[in-house]
Coordinates of C-alpha atoms and ligand atoms in Angstrom, one line a residue:
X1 CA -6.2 -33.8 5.5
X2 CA -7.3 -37.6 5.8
X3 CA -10.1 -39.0 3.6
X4 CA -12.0 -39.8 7.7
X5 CA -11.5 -36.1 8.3
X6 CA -13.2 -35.4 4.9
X7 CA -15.9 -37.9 5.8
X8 CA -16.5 -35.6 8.9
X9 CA -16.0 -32.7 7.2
X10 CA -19.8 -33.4 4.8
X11 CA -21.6 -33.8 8.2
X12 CA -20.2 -30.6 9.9
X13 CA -21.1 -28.6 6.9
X14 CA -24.8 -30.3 7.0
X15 CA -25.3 -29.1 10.6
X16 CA -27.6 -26.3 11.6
X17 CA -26.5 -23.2 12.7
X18 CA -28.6 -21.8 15.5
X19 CA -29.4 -18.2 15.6
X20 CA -26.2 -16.3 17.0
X21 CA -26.3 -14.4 20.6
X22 CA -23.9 -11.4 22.2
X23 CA -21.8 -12.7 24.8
X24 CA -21.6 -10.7 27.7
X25 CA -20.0 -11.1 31.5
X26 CA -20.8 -14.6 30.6
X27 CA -24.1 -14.6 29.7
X28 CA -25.7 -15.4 26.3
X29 CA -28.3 -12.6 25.0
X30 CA -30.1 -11.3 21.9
X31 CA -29.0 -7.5 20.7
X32 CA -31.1 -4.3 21.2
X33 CA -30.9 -3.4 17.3
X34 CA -31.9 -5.7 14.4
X35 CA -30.5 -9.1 13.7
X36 CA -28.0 -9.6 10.2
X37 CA -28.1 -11.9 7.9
X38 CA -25.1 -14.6 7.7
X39 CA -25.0 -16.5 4.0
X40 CA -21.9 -18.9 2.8
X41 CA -19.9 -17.5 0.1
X42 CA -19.8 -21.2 -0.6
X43 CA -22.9 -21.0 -2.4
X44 CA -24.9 -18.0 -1.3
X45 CA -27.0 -20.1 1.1
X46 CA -28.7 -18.5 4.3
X47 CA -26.6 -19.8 7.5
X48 CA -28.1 -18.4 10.3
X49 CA -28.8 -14.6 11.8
X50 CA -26.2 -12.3 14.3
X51 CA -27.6 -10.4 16.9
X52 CA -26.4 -6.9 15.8
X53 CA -25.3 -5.2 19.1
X54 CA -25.9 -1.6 19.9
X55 CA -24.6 1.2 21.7
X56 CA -26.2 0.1 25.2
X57 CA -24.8 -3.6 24.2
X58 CA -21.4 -2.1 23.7
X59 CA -21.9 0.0 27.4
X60 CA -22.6 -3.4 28.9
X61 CA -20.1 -5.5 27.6
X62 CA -17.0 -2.6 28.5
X63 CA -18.8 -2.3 32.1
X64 CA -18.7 -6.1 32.2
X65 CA -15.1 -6.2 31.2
X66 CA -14.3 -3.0 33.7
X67 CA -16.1 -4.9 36.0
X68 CA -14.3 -8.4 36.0
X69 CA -10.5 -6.0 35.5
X70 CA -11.6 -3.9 38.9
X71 CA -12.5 -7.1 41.1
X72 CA -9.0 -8.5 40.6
X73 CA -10.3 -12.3 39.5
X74 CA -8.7 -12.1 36.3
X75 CA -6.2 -9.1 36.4
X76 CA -4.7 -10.0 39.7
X77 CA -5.2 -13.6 39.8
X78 CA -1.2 -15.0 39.8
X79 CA 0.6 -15.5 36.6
X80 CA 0.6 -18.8 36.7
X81 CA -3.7 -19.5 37.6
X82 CA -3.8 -17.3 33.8
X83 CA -1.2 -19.8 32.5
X84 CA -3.5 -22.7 33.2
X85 CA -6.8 -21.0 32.1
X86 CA -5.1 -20.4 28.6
X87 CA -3.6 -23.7 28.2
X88 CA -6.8 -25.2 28.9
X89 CA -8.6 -23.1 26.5
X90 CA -5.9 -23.7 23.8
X91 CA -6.4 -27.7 24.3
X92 CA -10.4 -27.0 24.1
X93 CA -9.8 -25.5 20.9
X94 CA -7.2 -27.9 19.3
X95 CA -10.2 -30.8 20.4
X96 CA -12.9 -29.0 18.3
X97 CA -10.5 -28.1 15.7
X98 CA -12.0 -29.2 12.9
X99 CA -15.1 -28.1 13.5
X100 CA -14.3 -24.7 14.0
X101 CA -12.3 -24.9 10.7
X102 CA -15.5 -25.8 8.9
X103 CA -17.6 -23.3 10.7
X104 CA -15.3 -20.9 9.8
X105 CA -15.0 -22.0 5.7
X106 CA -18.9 -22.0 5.9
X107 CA -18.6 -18.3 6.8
X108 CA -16.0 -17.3 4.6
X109 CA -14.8 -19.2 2.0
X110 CA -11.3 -20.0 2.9
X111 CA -10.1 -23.7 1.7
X112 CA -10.3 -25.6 4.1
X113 CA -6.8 -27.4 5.3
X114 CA -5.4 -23.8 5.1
X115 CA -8.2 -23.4 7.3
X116 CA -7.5 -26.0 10.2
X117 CA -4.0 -25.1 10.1
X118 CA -4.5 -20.9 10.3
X119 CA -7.4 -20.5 12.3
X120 CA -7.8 -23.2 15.2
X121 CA -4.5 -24.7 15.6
X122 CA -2.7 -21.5 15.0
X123 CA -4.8 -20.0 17.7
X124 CA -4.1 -22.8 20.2
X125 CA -0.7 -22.3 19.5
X126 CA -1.0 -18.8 20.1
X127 CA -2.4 -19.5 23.2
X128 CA -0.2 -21.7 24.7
X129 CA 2.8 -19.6 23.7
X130 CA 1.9 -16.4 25.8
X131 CA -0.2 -18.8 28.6
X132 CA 3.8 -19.9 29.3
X133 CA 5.1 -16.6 28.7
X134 CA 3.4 -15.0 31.3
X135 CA 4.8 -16.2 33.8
X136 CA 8.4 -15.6 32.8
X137 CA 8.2 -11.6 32.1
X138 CA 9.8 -9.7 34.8
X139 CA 9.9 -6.0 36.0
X140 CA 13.0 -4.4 36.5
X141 CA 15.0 -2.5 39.0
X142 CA 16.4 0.6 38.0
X143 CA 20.2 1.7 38.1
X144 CA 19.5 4.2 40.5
X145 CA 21.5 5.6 43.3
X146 CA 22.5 3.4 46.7
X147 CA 19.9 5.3 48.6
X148 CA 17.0 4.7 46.6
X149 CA 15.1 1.8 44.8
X150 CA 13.5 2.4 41.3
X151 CA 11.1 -0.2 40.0
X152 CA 9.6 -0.5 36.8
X153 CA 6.5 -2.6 36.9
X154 CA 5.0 -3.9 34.1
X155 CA 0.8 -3.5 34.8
X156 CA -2.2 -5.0 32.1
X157 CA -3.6 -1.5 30.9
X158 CA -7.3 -2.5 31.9
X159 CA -10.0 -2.8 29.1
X160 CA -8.8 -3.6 25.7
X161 CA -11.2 -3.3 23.0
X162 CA -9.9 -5.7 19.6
X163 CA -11.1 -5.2 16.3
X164 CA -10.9 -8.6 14.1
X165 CA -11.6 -8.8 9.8
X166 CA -12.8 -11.6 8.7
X167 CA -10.0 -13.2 6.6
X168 CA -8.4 -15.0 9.4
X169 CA -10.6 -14.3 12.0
X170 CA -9.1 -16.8 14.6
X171 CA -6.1 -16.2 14.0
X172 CA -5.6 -12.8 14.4
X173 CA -8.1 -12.2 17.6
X174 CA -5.9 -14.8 18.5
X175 CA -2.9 -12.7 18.4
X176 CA -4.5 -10.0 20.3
X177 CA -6.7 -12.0 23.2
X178 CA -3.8 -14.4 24.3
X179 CA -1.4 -11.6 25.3
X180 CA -3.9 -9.3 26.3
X181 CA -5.6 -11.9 28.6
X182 CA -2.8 -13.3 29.6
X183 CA -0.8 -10.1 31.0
X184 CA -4.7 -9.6 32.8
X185 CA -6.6 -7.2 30.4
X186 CA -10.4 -8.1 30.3
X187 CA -11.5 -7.6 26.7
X188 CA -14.2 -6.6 24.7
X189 CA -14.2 -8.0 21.0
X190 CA -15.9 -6.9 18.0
X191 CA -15.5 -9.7 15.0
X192 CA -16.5 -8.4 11.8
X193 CA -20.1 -9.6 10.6
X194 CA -18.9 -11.7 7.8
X195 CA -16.7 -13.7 10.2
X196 CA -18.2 -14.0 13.8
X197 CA -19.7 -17.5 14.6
X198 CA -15.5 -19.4 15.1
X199 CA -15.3 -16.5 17.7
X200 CA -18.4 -16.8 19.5
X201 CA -17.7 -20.7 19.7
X202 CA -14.5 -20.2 20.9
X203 CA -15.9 -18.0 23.7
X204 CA -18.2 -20.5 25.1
X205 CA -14.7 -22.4 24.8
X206 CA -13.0 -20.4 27.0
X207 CA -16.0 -20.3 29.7
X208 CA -15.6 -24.0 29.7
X209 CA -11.6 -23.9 29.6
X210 CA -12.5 -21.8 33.4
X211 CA -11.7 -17.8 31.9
X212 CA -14.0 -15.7 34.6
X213 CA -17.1 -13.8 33.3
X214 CA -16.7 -10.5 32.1
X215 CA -12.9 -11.0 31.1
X216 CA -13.9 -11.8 27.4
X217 CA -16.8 -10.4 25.7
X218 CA -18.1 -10.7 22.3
X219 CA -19.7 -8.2 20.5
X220 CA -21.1 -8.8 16.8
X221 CA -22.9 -6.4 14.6
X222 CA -21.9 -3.7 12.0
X223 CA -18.9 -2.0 12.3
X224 CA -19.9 1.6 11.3
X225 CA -22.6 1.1 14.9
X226 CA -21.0 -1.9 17.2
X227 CA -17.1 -0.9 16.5
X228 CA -17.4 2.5 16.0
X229 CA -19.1 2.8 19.4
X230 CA -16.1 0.9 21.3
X231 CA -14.0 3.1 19.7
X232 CA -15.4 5.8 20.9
X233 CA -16.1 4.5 24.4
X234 CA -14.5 6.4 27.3
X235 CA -13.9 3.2 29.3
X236 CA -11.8 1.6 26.8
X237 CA -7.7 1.5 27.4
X238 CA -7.0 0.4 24.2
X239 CA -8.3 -0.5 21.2
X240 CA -6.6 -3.4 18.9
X241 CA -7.5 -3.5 15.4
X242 CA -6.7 -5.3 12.2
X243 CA -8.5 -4.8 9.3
X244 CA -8.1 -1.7 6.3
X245 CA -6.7 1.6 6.3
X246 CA -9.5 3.6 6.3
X247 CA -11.6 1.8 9.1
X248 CA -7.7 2.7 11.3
X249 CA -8.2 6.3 10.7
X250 CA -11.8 6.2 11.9
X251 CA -10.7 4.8 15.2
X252 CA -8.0 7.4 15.7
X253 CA -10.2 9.9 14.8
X254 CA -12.6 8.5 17.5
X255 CA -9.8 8.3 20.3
X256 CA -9.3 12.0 19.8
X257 CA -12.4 12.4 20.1
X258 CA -13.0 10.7 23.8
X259 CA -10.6 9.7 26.0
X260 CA -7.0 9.6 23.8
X261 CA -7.2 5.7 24.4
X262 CA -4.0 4.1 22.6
X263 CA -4.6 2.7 19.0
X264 CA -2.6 -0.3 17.8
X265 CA -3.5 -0.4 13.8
X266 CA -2.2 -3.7 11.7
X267 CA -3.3 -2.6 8.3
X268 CA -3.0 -3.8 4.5
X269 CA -0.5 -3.9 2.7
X270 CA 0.7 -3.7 -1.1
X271 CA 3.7 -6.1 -0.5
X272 CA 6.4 -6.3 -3.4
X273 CA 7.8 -9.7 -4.1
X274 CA 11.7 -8.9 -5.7
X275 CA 12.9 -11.6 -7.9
X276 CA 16.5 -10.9 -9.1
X277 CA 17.8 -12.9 -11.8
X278 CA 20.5 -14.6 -9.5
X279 CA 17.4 -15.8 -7.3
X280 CA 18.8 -19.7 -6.3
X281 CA 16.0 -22.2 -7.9
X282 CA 13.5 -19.9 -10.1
X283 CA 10.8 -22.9 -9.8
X284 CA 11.0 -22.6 -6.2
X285 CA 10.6 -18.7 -6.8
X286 CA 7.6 -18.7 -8.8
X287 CA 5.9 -21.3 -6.3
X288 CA 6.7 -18.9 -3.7
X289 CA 5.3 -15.8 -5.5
X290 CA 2.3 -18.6 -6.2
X291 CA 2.0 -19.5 -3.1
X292 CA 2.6 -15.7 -1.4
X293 CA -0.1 -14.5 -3.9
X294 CA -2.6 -16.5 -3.8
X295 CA -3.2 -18.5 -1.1
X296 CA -6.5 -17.6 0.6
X297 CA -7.6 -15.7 -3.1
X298 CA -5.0 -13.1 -2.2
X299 CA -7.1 -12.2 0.9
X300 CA -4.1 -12.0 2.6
X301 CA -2.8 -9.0 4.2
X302 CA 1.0 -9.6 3.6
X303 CA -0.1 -11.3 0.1
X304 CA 3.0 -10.7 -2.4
X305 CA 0.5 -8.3 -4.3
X306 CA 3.3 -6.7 -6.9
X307 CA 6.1 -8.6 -8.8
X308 CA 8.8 -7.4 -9.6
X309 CA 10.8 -8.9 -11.7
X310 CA 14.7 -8.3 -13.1
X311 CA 14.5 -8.3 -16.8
X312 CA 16.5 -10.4 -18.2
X313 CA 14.3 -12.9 -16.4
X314 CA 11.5 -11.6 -17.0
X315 CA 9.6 -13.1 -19.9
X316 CA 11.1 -16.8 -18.8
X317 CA 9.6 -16.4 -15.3
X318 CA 6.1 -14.7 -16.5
X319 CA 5.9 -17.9 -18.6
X320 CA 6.5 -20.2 -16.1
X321 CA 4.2 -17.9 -13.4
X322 CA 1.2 -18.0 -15.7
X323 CA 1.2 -21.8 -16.4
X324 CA 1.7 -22.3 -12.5
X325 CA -1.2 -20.1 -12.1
X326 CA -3.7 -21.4 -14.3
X327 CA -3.1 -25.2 -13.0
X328 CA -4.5 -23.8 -9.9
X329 CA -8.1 -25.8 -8.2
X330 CA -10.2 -23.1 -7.4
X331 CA -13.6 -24.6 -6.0
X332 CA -15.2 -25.6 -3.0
X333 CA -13.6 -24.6 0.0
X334 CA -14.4 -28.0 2.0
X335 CA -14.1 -30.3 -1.1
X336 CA -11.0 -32.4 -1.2
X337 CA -8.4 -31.3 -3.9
X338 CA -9.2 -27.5 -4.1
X339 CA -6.7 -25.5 -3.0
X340 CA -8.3 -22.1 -3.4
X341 CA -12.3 -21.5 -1.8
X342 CA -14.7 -18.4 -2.5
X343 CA -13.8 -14.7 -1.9
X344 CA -15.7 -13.4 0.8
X345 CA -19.4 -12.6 -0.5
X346 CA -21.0 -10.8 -3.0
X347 CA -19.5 -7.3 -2.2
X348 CA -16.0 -8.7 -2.3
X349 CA -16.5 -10.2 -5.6
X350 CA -17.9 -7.2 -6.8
X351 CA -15.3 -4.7 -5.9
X352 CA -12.8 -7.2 -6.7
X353 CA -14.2 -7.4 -10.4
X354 CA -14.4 -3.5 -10.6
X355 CA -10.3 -3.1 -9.4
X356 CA -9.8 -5.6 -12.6
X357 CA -11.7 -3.5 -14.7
X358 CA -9.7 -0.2 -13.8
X359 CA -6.6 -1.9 -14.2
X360 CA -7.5 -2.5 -18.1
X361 CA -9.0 0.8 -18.1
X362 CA -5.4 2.6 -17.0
X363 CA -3.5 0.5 -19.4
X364 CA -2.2 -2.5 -17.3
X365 CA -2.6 -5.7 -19.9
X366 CA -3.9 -8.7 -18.8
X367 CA -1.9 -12.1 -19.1
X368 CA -4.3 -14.6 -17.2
X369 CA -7.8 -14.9 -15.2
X370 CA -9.9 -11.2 -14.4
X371 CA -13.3 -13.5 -14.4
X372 CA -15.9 -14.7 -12.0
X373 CA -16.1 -18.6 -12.6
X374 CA -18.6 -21.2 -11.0
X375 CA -21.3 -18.6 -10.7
X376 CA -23.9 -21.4 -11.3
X377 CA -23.1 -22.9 -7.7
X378 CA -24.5 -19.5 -6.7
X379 CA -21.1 -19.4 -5.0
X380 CA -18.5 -16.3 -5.5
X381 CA -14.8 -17.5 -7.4
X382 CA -12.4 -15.4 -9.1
X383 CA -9.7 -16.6 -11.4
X384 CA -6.4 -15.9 -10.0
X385 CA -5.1 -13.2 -12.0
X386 CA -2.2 -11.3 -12.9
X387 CA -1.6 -8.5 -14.6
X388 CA 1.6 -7.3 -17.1
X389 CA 2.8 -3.4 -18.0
X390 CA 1.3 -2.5 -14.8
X391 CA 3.4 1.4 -13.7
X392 CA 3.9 2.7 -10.9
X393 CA 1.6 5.5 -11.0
X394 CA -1.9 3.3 -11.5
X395 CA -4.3 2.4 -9.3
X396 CA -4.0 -1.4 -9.5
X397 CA 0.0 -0.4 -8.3
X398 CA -0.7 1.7 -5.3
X399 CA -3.7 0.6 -3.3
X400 CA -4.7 -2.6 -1.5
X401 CA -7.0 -5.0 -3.6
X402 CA -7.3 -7.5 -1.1
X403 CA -8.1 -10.7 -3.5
X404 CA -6.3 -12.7 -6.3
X405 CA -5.4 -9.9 -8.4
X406 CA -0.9 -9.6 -8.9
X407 CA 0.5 -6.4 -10.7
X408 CA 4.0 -7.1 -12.4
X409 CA 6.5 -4.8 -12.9
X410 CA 9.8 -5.2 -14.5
X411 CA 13.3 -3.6 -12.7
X412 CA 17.2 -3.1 -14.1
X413 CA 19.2 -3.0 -11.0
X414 CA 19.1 -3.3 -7.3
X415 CA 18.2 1.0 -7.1
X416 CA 15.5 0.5 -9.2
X417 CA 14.1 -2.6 -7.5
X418 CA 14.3 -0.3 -4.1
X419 CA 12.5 2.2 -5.8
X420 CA 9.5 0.7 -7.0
X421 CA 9.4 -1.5 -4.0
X422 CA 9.2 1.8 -1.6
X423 CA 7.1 3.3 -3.9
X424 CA 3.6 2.7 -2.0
X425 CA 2.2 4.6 1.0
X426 CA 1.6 1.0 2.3
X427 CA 4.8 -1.0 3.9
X428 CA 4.0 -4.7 5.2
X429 CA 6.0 -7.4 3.8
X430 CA 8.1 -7.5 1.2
X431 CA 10.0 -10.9 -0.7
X432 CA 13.5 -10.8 -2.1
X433 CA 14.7 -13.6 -4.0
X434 CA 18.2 -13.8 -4.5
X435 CA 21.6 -15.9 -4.0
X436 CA 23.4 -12.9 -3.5
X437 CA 24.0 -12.3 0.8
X438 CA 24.6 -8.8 0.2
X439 CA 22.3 -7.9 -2.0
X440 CA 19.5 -9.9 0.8
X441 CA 21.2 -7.7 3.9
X442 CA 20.8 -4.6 1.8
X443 CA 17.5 -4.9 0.6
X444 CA 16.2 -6.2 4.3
X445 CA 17.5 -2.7 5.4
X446 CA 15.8 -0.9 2.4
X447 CA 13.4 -2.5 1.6
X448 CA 10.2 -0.5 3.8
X449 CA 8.3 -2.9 5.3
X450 CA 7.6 -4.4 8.2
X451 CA 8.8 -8.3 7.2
X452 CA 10.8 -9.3 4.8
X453 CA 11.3 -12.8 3.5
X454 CA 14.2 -13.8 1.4
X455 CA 14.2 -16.4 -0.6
X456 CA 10.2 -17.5 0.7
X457 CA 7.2 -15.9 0.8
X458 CA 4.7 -15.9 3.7
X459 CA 6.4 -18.3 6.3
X460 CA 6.7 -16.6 9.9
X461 CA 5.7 -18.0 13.4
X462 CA 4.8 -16.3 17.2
X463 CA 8.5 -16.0 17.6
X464 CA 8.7 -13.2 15.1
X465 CA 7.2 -9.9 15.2
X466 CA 4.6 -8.6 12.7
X467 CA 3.6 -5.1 12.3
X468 CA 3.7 -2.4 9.4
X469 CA 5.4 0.4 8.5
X470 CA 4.5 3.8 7.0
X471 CA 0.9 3.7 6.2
X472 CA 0.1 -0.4 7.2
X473 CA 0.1 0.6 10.9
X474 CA 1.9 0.7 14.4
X475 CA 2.5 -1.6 17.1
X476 CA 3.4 -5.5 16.7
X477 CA 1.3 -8.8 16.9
X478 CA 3.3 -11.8 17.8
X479 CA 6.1 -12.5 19.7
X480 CA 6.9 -10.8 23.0
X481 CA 6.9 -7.5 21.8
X482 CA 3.0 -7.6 21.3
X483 CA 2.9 -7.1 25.7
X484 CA 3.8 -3.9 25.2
X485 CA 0.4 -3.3 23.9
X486 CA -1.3 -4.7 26.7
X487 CA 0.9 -3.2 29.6
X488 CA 2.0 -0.1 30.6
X489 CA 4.9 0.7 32.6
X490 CA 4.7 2.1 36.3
X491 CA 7.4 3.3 37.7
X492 CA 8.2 3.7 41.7
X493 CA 11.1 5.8 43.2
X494 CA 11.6 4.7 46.8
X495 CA 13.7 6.5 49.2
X496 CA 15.6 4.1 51.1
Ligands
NAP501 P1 -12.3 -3.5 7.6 O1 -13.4 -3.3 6.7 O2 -11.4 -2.4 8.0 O3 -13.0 -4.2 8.9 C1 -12.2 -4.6 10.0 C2 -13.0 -4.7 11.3 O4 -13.4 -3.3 11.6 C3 -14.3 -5.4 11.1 O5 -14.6 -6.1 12.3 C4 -15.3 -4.3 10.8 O6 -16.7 -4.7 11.1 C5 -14.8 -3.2 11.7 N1 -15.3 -1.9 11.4 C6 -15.7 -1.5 10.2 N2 -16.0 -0.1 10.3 C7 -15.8 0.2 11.5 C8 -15.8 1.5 12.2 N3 -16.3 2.6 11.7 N4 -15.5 1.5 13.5 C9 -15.0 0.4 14.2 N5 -14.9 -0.8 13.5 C10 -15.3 -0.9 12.2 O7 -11.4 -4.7 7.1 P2 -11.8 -6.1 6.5 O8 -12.4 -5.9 5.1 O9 -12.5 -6.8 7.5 O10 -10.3 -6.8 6.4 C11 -9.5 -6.6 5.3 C12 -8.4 -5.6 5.7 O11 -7.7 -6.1 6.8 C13 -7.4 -5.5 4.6 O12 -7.0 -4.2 4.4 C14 -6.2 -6.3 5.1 O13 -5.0 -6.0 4.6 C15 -6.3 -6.0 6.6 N6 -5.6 -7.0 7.3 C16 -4.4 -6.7 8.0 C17 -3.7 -7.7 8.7 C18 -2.4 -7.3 9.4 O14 -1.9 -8.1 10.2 N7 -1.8 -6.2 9.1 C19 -4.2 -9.0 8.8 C20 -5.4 -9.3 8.1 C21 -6.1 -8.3 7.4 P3 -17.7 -5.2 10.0 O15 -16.9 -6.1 9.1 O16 -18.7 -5.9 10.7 O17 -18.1 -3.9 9.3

């Protein structure tokens, strides 16, 4: 980022937040239960209030969006009208890019060029790539006898309902409204309540960019009332989340419970990071497992969470990882020269300071970081932080922490890298670094998880597919696969 963009950057973070509204069928309008709270994790400070939508908000926002699908203007409308609606928005948000970034880091701590680049420029580019899909995804004709015709078309499924977390908020509704809008869904979407004001912005964006009312709405509030009650709403088609584990299995629950409404979970992760000792440029690995670790304070869901590391290399690349690690800026999210901001409030820092504590408690021996730092800017920062000895068994090896907190684990041979790698519930990403082709094709088909890097951590774009395995969820955002969330197929056998 420039020094005139960092310039900007101390008047946008100086500007007044008004109080936030529900956006519904294109209307602007306070919530029927009580407003939340919205403080920076920056430095605690007050930022504004969220209308907190309930039950009858969530009614009228899916009979909005049911509304808009049923009267055709959206759903119907030609491939190519959506095209330009979406290419417009995606231009509207690459011109206000930098102030959504810095509403955004306000909200949530991330540092901000990681910012710019993740949230509103990857959300444009999101945009733009399925606004000029659309229009270049066919049905098909089936192979069936002379005397009849089979079509398959490919239909929007109605009313999707997406369910955003707040560590890349943009982003990742991102990846869920630009293919669902653009294969003609209306949507209803629920942000969480630490990350909500990009997303209402970007609504009145898309108003502006021509999208018809009631095609997107935005609902804020708690998740346990607001999301739970989309759900569980028998209007819904589908619901889209991202976000943890245990939220996914509510929402199943509730689609069993109403109207068996398809469930797309993208969920954590505990992603290993495999460095053999053949790996090419070992520098360039430890930046990687830096870089794939903590970017973001490791609230990341395909974060390189566990090293493991072949042993004869072991002890060279621990040294190497800790004095990379402990040269890291850790401060202000929109100051120039930090590269890691705040974890997400209060609560985050606290549970975050409790998962360090187990892992000394169950034995795991720590090397570097495990502390709060810069409390006195009333701010919450965590050293990065890695722990040694850690075994497959504890806590701090098994379950998502979600914040700048690696486990390390040392391996023999290839078999025993595989095994500790698949030896989580959770399957995501997974690193391999090695110089070896044949040990990289193996472990990419061994290896469970859902993307693989070799030889980087953490790179991807739209043209690649990201989803989990085993317990880190179903379905794919990304690429054209993630239309096959948003359409269903209808068949047609015509006798000729
Ligand atoms: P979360 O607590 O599961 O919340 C995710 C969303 O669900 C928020 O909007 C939340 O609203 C809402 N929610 C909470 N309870 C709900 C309920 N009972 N019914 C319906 N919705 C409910 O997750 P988070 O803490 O925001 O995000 C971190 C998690 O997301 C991590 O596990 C991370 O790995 C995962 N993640 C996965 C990916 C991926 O692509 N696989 C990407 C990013 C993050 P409130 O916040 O308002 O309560």
């Amino acid at each position: 980022m420039s020094t005139t963009q960092y310039e900007r950057v101390k008047q946008l973070r100086a500007d007044r937040i008004a109080p936030q509204q529900l956006y519904i069928d294109g209307k602007w309008r306070d919530g029927r239960a009580e407003v939340l709270p919205v403080s920076s994790p920056i430095d605690g400070a007050r930022l504004t209030t969220l209308a907190a939508a309930g039950r009858s908000d969530v009614n009228d926002a899916v009979h909005a969006a049911r509304t808009c699908y049923e009267s055709g203007s959206w759903s119907r409308s030609a491939p190519a009208a959506r095209r330009q609606v979406l290419l417009r928005w995606a231009e509207l948000i690459e011109s206000h890019a930098l102030e959504l970034a810095v509403l955004g880091v306000r909200e949530n701590g991330t540092e901000l060029s990681m910012a710019l680049r993740a949230e509103p420029l990857s959300a444009a580019a999101t945009l733009r790539y399925y606004a000029e899909a659309i229009d270049k995804v066919y049905g098909e004709i089936a192979p069936s006898p002379a005397n009849v015709l089979g079509l398959v078309h490919r239909l929007p499924v109605g009313v999707v309902g997406a369910i955003v977390p707040w560590n890349f908020p943009l982003m990742i509704a991102a990846w869920k409204l630009a293919p669902a809008l653009a294969a003609g869904n209306c949507v209803v979407l629920k942000p969480s309540e630490k990350a909500s004001l990009t997303l209402l912005r970007v609504a009145s964006l898309a108003a502006e960019a021509g999208l018809p009312a009631g095609a997107l709405n935005v609902v804020t509030g708690s998740g346990g009332e607001c999301g739970a009650a989309l759900a569980e709403h028998d209007d819904v088609d589908v619901i889209a989340f991202t976000g943890s584990g245990g939220v996914g299995r509510s929402l199943l629950a509730a689609s069993a419970r109403s109207n068996l409404k398809r469930v797309y979970l993208e969920l954590g992760g505990k992603s290993p990071n495999i460095v053999f000792d053949d790996a090419p440029d070992l520098d360039a690995a430890v930046a990687g497992v830096v870089n794939g670790m903590f970017r973001n304070s490791g609230q990341v869901c395909i974060a390189g969470t566990r090293l493991l590391l072949q042993r004869s290399i072991a002890a060279r690349f621990m040294e190497k990882l800790i004095a990379a690690t402990e040269r890291l800026v850790v401060g202000d999210p929109l100051a120039a020269g930090t590269q890691i901001g705040a974890v997400c409030g209060e609560d985050q820092l606290a549970k975050l300071m409790r998962s360090v504590r187990a892992a000394e408690s169950e034995g795991a021996k720590l090397v570097t970081g495990g502390a709060r730092i810069l409390a006195d800017t009333g701010g919450y920062y965590m050293q990065p932080t890695i722990f040694t000895d850690v075994t497959p068994t504890m806590a701090l090896a098994r379950e998502e922490v979600f914040g700048p907190v690696l486990a390390s684990m040392v391996f023999d041979d290839e078999a025993e890298a595989v095994r500790l790698a698949n030896s989580t519930a959770l399957g995501l990403a997974a690193g391999v670094w090695t110089s070896d082709l044949s040990t990289a094709h193996r472990m990419v088909k061994s290896v469970r998880a859902g993307l693989i890097h070799v030889n980087c951590y953490g790179g991807s774009d739209l043209t690649v597919p990201l989803g989990g395995v085993k317990q880190s969820g179903n379905g794919h955002d990304k690429s054209l696969h993630a239309l096959d969330k948003f359409t269903e197929l209808r068949s047609a056998w015509m006798q000729l």
